[in-house]
Coordinates of C-alpha atoms and ligand atoms in Angstrom, one line a residue:
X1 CA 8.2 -3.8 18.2
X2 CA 11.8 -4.1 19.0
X3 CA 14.3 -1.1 19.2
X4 CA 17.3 -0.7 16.3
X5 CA 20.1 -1.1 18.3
X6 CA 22.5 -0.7 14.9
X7 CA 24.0 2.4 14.0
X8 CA 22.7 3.2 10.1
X9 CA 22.4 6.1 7.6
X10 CA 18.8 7.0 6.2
X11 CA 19.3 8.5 2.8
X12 CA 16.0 10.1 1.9
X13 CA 15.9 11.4 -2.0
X14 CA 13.4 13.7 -3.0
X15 CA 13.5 15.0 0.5
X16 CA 11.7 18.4 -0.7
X17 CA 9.0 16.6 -1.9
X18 CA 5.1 16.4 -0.4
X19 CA 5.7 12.4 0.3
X20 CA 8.5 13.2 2.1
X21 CA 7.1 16.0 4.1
X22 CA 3.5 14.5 4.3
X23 CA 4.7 10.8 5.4
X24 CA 8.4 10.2 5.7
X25 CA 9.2 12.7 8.3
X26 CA 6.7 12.3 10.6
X27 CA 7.2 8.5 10.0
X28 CA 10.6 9.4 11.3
X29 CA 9.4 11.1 14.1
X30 CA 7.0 8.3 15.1
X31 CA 9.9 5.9 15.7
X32 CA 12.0 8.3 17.8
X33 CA 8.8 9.3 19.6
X34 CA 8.1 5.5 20.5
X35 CA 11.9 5.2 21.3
X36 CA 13.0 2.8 18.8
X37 CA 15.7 4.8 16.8
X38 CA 19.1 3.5 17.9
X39 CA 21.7 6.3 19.7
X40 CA 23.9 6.9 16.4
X41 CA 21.9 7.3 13.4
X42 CA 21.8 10.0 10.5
X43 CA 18.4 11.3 8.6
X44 CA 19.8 12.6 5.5
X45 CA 17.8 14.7 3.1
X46 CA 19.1 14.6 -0.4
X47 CA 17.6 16.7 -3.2
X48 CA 18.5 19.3 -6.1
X49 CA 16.8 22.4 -3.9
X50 CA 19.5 24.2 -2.1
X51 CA 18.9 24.7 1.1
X52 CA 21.0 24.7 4.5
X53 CA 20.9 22.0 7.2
X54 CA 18.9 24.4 9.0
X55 CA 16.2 24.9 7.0
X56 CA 16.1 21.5 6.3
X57 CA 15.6 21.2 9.9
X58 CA 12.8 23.3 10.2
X59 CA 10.8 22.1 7.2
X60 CA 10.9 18.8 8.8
X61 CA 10.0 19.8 12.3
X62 CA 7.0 21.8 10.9
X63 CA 5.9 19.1 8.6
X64 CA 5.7 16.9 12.0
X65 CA 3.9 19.6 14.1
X66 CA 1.4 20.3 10.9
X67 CA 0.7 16.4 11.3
X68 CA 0.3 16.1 14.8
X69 CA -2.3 19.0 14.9
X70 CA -4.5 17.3 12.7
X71 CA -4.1 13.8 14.1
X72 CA -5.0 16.3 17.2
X73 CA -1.9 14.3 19.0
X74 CA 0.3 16.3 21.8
X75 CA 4.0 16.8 20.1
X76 CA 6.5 15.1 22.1
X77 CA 9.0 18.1 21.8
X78 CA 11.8 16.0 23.7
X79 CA 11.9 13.0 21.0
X80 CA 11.5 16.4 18.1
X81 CA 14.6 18.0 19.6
X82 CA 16.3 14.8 19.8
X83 CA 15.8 13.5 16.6
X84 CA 16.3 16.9 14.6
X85 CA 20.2 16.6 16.0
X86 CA 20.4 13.6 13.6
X87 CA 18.9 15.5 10.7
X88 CA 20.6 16.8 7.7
X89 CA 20.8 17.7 4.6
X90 CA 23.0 17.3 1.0
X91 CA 21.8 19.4 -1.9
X92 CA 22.7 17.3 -5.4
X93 CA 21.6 15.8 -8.5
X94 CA 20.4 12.3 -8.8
X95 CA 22.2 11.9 -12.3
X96 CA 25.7 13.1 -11.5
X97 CA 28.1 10.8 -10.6
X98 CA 30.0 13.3 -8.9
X99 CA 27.5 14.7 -6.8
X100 CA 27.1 11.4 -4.9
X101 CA 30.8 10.9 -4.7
X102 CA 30.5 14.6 -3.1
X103 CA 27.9 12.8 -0.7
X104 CA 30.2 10.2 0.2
X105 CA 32.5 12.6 1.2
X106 CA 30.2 14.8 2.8
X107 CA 29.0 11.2 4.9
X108 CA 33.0 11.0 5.6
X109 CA 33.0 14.3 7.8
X110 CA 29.6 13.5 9.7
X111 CA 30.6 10.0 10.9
X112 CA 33.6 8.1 10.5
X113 CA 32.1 5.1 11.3
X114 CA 32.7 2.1 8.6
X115 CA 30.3 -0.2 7.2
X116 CA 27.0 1.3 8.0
X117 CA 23.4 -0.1 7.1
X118 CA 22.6 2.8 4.6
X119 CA 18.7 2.9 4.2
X120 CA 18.4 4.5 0.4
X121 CA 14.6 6.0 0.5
X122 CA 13.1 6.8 -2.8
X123 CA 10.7 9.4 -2.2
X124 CA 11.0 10.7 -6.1
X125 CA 9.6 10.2 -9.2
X126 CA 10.0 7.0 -10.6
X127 CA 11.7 8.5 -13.6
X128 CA 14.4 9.1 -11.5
X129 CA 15.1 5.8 -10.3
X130 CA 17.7 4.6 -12.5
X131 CA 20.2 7.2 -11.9
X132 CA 19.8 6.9 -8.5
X133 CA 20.6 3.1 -8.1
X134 CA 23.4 3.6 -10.6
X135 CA 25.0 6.2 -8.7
X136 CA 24.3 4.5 -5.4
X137 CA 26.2 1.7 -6.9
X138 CA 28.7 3.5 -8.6
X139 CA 30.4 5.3 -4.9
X140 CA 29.9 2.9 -2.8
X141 CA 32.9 0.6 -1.4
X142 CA 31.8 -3.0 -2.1
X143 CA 28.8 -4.9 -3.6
X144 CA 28.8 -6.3 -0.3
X145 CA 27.9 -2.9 1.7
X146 CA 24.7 -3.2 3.3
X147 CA 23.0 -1.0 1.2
X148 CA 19.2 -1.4 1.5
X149 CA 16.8 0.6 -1.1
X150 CA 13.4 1.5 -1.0
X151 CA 11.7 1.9 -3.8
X152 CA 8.3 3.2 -3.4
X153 CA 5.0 2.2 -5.6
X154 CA 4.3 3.0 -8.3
X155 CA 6.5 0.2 -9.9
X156 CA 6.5 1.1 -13.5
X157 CA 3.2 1.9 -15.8
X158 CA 2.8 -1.6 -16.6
X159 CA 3.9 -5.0 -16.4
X160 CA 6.8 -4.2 -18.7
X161 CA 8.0 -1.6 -17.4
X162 CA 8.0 -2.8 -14.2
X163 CA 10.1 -5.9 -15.0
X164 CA 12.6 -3.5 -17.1
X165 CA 13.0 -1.8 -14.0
X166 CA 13.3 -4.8 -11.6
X167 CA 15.6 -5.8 -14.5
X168 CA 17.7 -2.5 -14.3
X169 CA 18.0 -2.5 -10.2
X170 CA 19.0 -6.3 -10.3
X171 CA 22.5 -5.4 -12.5
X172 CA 23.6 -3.6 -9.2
X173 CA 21.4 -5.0 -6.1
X174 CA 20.7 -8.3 -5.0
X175 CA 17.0 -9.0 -4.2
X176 CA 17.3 -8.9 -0.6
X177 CA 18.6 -5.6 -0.8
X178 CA 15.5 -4.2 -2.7
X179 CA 12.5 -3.1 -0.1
X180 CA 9.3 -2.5 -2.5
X181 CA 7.3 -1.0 -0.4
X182 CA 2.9 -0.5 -0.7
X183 CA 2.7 1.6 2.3
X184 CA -0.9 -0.3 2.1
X185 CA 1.1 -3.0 3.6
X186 CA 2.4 -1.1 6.3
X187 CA -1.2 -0.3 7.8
X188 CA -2.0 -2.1 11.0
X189 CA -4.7 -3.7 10.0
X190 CA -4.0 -4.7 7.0
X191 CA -1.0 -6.6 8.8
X192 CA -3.6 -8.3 11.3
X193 CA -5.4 -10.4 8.4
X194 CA -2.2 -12.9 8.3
X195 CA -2.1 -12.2 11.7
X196 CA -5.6 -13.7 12.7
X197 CA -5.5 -16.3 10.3
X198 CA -2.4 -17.5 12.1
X199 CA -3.5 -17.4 15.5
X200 CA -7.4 -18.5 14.5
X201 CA -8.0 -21.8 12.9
X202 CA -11.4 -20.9 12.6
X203 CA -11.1 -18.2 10.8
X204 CA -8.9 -20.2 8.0
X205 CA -12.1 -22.8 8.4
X206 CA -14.1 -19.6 6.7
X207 CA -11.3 -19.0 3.9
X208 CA -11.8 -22.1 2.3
X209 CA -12.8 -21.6 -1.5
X210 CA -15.2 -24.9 -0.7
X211 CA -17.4 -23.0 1.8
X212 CA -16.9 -19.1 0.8
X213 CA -19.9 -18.2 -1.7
X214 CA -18.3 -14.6 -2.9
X215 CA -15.9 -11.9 -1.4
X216 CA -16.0 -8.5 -1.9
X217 CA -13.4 -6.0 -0.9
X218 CA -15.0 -1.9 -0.7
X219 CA -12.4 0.9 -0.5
X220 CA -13.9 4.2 -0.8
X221 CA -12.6 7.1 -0.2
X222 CA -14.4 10.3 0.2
X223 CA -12.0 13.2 -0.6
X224 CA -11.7 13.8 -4.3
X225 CA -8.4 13.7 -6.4
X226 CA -7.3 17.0 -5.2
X227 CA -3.4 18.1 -5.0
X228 CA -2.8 14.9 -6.8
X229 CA -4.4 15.8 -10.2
X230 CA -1.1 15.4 -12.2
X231 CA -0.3 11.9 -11.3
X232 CA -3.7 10.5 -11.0
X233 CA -5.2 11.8 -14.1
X234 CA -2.9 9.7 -16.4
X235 CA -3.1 6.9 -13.9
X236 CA -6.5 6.2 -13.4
X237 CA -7.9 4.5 -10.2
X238 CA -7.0 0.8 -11.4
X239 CA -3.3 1.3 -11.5
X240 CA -3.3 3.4 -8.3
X241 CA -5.8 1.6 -6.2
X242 CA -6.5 -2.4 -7.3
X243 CA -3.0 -2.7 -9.4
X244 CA -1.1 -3.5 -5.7
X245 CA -3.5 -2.3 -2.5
X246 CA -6.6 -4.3 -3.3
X247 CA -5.0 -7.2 -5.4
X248 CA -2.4 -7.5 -2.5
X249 CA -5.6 -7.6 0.1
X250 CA -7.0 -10.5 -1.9
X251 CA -3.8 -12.4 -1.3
X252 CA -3.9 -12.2 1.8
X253 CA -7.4 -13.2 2.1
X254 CA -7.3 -16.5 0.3
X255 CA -3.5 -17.5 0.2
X256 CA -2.6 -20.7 1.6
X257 CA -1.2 -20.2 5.6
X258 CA 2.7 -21.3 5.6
X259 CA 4.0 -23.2 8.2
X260 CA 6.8 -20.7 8.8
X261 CA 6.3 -17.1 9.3
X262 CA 9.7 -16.1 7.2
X263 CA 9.0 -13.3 4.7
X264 CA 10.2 -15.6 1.9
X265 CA 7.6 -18.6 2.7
X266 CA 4.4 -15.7 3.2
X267 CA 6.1 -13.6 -0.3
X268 CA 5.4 -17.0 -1.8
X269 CA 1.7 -17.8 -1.2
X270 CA 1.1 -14.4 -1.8
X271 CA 3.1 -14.5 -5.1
X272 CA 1.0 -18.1 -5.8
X273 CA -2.7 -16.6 -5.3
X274 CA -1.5 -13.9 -7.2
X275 CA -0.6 -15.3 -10.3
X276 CA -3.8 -17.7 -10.1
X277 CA -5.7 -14.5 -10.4
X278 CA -8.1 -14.9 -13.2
X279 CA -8.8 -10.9 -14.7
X280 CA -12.1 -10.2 -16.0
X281 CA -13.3 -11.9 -19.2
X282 CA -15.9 -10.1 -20.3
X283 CA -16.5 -6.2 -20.3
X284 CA -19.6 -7.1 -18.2
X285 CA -16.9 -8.0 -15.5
X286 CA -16.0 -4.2 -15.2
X287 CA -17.7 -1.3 -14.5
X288 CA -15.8 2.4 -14.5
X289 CA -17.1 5.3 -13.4
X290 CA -16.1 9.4 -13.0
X291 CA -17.1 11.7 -10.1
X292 CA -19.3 15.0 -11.7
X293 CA -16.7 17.2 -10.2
X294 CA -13.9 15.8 -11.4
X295 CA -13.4 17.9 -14.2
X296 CA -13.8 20.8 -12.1
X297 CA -11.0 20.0 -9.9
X298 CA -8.0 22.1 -10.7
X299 CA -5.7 21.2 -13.7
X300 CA -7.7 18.2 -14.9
X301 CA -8.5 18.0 -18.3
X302 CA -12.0 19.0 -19.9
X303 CA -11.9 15.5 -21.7
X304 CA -10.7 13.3 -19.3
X305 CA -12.1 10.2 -19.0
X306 CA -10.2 8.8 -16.6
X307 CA -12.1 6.3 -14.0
X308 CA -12.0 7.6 -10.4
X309 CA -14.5 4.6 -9.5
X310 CA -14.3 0.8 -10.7
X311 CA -15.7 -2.5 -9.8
X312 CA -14.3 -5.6 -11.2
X313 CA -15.5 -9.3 -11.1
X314 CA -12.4 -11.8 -10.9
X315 CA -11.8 -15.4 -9.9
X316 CA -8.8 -17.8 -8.9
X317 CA -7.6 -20.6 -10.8
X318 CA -6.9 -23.2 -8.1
X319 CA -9.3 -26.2 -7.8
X320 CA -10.6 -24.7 -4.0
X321 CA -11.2 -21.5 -5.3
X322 CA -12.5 -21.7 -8.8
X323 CA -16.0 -20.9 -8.6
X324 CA -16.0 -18.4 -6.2
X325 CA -16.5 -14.3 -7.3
X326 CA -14.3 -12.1 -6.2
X327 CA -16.0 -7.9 -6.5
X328 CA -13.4 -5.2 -6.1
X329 CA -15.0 -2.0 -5.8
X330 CA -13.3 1.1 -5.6
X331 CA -13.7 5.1 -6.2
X332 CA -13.1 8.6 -4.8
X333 CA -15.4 11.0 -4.2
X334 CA -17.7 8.5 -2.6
X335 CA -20.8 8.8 0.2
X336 CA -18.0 7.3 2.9
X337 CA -14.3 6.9 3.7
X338 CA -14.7 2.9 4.4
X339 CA -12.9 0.1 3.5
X340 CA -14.3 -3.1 4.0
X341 CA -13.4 -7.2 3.3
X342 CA -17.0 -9.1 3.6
X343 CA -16.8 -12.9 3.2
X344 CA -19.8 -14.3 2.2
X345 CA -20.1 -18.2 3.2
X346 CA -22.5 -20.5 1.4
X347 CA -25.7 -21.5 2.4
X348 CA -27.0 -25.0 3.7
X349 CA -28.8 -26.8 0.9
X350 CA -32.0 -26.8 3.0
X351 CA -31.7 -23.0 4.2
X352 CA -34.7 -21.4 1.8
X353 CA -33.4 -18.5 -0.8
X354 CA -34.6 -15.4 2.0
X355 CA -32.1 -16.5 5.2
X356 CA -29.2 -14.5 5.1
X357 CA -26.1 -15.9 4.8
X358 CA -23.1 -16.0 7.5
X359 CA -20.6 -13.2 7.0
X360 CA -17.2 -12.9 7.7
X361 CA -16.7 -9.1 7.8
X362 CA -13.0 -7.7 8.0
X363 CA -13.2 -3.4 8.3
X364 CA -9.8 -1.7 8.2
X365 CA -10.6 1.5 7.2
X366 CA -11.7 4.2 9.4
X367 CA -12.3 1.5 12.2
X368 CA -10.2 -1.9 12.9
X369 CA -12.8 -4.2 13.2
X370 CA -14.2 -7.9 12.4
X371 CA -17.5 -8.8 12.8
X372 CA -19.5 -12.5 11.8
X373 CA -23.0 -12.3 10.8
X374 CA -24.9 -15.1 12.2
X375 CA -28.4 -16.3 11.9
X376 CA -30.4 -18.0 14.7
X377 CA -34.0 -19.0 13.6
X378 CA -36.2 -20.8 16.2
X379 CA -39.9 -21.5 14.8
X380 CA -41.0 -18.7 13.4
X381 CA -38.8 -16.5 14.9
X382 CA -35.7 -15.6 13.1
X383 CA -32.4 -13.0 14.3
X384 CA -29.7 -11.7 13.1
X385 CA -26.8 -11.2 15.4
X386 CA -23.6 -9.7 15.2
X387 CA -20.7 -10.4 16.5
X388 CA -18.2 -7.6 16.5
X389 CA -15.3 -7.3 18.1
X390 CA -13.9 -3.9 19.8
X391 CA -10.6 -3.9 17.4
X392 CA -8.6 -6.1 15.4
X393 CA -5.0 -5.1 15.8
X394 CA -3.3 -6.0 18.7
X395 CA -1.4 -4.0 21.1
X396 CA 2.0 -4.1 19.3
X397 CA 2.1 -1.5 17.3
X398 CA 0.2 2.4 16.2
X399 CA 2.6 3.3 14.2
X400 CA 2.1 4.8 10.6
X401 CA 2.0 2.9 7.8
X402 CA 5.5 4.2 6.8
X403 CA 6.6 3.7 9.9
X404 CA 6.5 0.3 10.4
X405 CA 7.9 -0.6 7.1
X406 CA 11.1 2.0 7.5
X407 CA 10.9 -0.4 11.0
X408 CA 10.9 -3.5 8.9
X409 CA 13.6 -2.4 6.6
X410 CA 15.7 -1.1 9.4
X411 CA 15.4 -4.5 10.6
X412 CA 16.2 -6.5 7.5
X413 CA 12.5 -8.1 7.6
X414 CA 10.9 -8.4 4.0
X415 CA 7.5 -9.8 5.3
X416 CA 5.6 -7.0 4.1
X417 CA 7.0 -5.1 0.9
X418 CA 6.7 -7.3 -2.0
X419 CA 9.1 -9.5 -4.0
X420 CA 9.0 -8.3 -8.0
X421 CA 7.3 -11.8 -9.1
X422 CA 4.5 -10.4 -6.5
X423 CA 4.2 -7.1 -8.7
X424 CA 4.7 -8.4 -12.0
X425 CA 1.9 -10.8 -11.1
X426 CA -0.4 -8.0 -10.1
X427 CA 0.3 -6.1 -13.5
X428 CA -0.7 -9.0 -15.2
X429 CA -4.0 -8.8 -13.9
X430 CA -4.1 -5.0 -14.5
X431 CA -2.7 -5.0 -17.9
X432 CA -5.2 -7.5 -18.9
X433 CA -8.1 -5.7 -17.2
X434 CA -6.9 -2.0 -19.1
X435 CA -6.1 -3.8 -22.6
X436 CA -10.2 -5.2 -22.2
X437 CA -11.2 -1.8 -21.4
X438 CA -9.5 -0.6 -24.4
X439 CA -10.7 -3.6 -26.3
X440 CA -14.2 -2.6 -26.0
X441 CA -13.7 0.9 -25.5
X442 CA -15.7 1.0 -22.5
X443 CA -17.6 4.0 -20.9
X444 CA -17.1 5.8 -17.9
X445 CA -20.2 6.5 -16.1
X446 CA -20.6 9.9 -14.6
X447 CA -21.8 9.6 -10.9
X448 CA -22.8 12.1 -8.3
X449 CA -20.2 13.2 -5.8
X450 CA -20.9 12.0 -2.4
X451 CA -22.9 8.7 -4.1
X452 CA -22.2 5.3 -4.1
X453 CA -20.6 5.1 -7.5
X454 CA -22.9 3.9 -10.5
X455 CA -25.5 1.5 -10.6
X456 CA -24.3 -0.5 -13.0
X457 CA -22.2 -2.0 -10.4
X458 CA -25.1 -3.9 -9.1
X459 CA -25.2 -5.6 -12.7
X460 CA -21.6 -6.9 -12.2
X461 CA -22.7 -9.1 -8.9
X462 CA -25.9 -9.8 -10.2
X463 CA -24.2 -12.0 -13.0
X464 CA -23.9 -14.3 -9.7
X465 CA -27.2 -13.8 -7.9
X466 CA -25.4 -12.0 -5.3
X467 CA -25.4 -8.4 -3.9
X468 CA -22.8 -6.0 -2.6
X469 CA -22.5 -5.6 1.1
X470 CA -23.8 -2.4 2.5
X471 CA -23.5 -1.0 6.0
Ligands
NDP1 P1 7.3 14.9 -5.9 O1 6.8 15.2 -7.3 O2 7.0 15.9 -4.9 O3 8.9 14.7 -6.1 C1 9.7 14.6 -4.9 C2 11.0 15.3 -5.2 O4 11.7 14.7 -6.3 C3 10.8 16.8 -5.6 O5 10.7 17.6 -4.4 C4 12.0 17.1 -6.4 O6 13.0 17.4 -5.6 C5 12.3 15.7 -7.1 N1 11.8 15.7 -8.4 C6 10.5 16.0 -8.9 N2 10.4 15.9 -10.2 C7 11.7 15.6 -10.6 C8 12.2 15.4 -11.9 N3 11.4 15.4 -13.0 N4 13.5 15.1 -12.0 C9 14.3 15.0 -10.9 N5 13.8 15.2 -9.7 C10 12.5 15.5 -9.5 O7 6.8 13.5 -5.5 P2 6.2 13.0 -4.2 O8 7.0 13.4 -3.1 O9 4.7 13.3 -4.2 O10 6.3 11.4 -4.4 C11 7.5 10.7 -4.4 C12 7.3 9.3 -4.9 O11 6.3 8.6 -4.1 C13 6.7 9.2 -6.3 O12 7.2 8.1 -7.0 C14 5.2 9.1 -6.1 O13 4.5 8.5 -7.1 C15 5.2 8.2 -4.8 N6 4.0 8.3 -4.0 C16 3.6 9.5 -3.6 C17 2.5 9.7 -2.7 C18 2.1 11.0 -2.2 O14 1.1 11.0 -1.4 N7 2.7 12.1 -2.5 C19 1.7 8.5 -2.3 C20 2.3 7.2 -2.8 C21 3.4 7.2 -3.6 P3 14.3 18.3 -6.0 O15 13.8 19.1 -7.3 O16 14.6 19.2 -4.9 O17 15.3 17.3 -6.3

């Protein structure tokens, strides 16, 4: 982690909203806590609420002390104080022209400081995308300004719309001004695959298709929907969860390791495994699934069918990789909160059908950890051991999720958000997967809260001989 030493403007839209409060702000916080904000900077909130700078100020400041309770963290007040004197707020409409020529303005009398990095966060709807990259375009100086946005997932609904909107923000941004930010990318951990596979050639030894038998990737969660009814109900848990978090985790899995660290040459491996993704075939390839209380949770409809669980059997078409499974599970409402990468390697031809086989097992979610199964048998006498280490993620950085990326951003460094080819390729293993669902109209199984999700998942490794992983 390296401080920002250059002056820059943070536009954040939609700053009444709950990402802005829940994560952007105290991302904000995090960096001037860790001291790595530069000297001159402005936070600016930009939304249709009215509200004065100061109560702007104070809805951020709470939003950060709220957070810090529950992470049960002690609230540097010095780096609060500091930052809030950096913090305001411009009350507009995303669609009027005039209002962001009024923010211009308004920018004019809080700095007079020329050619600024302006960091454009969109922490709004998606519908309201469009008028703000037009607008953005339409008052500022030059196509040349450094203008950075970031665009938050959800990238469209679908493949389409995704590349209508890619299509939309290219007319008035290059590419390398466009930060798509997962914030699943952001997490530590999830960082620290590439990370190990860089620094540990045995670990690359593992990930090759030739001597990997399945992988299965586990993210359960064990809060319901709650608050989040409205979007997730029409979403479902395959756009929100596997569409970029759990596809993207599978990239960087099994993508090849470039030579060079730049964000273009890892974007590319990740954009090649991607598109080699093969979607299921079959509807025995999917399983969906409903938690019992879902429909009790407020504003969800009595006949919703929407799937808050999924497992899904996929493969890669590259000659390495071909015949290996890939299981994605994934559901709320679940026995645990624990997401989990295991690698299962192959057996020796002459090891008999009971040994276990060596695991690779990568946990990022609640504890950073990595852990190889292996199997010692001596005469009779046979062991399992093993191995785990204390923590994966190395000393650099605790920051947030959102944190790290705003970092990234900050610092012109594209490494993890994604490149549109990535997320169009993503979609087209989601489209595929919904249009087979609605192809064969497929059920979703009810399953008790606090379970493991239906059992019919244990049909979709079967198909394989193999098993999922459980702790
Ligand atoms: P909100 O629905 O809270 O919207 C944010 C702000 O945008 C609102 O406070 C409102 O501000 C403005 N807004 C809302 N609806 C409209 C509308 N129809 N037309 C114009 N402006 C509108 O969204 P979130 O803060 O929850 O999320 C923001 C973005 O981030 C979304 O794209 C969401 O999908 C994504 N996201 C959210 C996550 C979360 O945990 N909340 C997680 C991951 C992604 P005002 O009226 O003051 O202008």
């Amino acid at each position: 982690m390296y401080k920002i030493d250059k002056p820059f403007i943070f536009t954040l839209f939609g700053a009444s909203g709950d990402l802005a409060k829940i994560k952007i702000f105290p991302a904000l916080y995090q960096l001037a806590a860790h001291n790595l904000l530069p000297e001159d900077y402005l936070i600016i909130g930009f939304a249709r609420t009215p509200k004065t700078r100061e109560e702007f100020q104070k809805e951020f400041s709470e939003s950060i002390e709220r957070k810090e309770v529950r992470k049960k963290r002690k609230l540097n007040r010095r780096a609060l104080n500091k930052i809030l004197k950096h913090v305001c707020y411009f009350s507009g409409s995303y669609n009027k022209e005039e209002d962001f020529r009024a923010y211009k303005n308004f920018l004019r009398t809080l700095t007079k400081r020329k050619n600024l990095t302006h960091i454009a966060y969109y922490s709004v709807p998606p519908l309201v995308f469009e008028d703000i990259t037009r607008n953005l375009a339409a008052t500022r100086e030059s196509p040349d300004d450094d203008t950075r946005l970031i665009i938050e997932k959800p990238f469209g609904e679908s493949g389409n719309s995704a590349e209508k909107l890619f299509h939309f923000v290219s007319q008035f941004f290059r590419e390398d001004q466009v930060f798509l930010l997962d914030h699943y990318l952001g997490k530590n951990a999830v960082q620290s695959i590439l990370h190990l596979r860089h620094a540990n050639r045995f670990l690359n030894l593992m990930l090759q298709g030739r001597e990997v038998a399945n992988i299965q990737i586990t993210k359960f969660e064990d809060m319901g929907v709650k608050e989040r009814v409205g979007y997730f109900d029409h979403t479902g848990i395959i756009k929100d969860m596997i569409q970029s978090h759990l596809l993207e985790t599978i990239a960087l899995m099994t993508m090849s390791i470039p030579i060079t660290e730049s964000a273009a040459s890892i974007q590319r491996e990740r954009f090649s495994i991607l598109s080699a993704i093969v979607p299921p075939q079959t509807k025995h390839d999917i399983v969906l699934g409903q938690y019992e209380g879902y429909k009790k949770e407020k504003n969800v409809p009595q006949k919703s069918t929407t799937e808050t669980f999924t497992a899904l059997r996929l493969f890669i078409d590259q000659e390495s990789w071909h015949d290996v499974p890939i299981y994605l599970r994934t559901g709320k409402r679940m026995n645990e909160n624990h997401t989990f990468v295991v690698i299962e390697l192959k057996k020796f031809a002459f090891q008999s059908t009971d040994d276990e086989p060596n695991r690779l097992i990568i946990e990022l979610i609640p504890e950073e950890k990595i852990s190889i199964t292996l199997l010692n048998k001596q005469g009779m006498k046979t062991e399992y051991k093993q191995l785990v280490s204390d923590s994966i993620v190395g000393s650099g950085s605790n920051l947030p999720d959102h944190a790290n990326l705003i970092l990234d951003a900050m610092r012109g460094d594209k490494t993890n958000f994604l490149s549109f080819p990535e997320i169009i390729a993503t979609w087209r293993v989601t489209d595929h997967t919904l249009a087979l669902i609605k192809k064969h109209d497929l059920p979703t199984h009810l399953y008790a809260d606090g379970s493991r999700g239906p059992n019919l998942q244990d049909d979709l490794t079967q198909i394989d001989g193999f098993g999922w992983y459980e702790f």
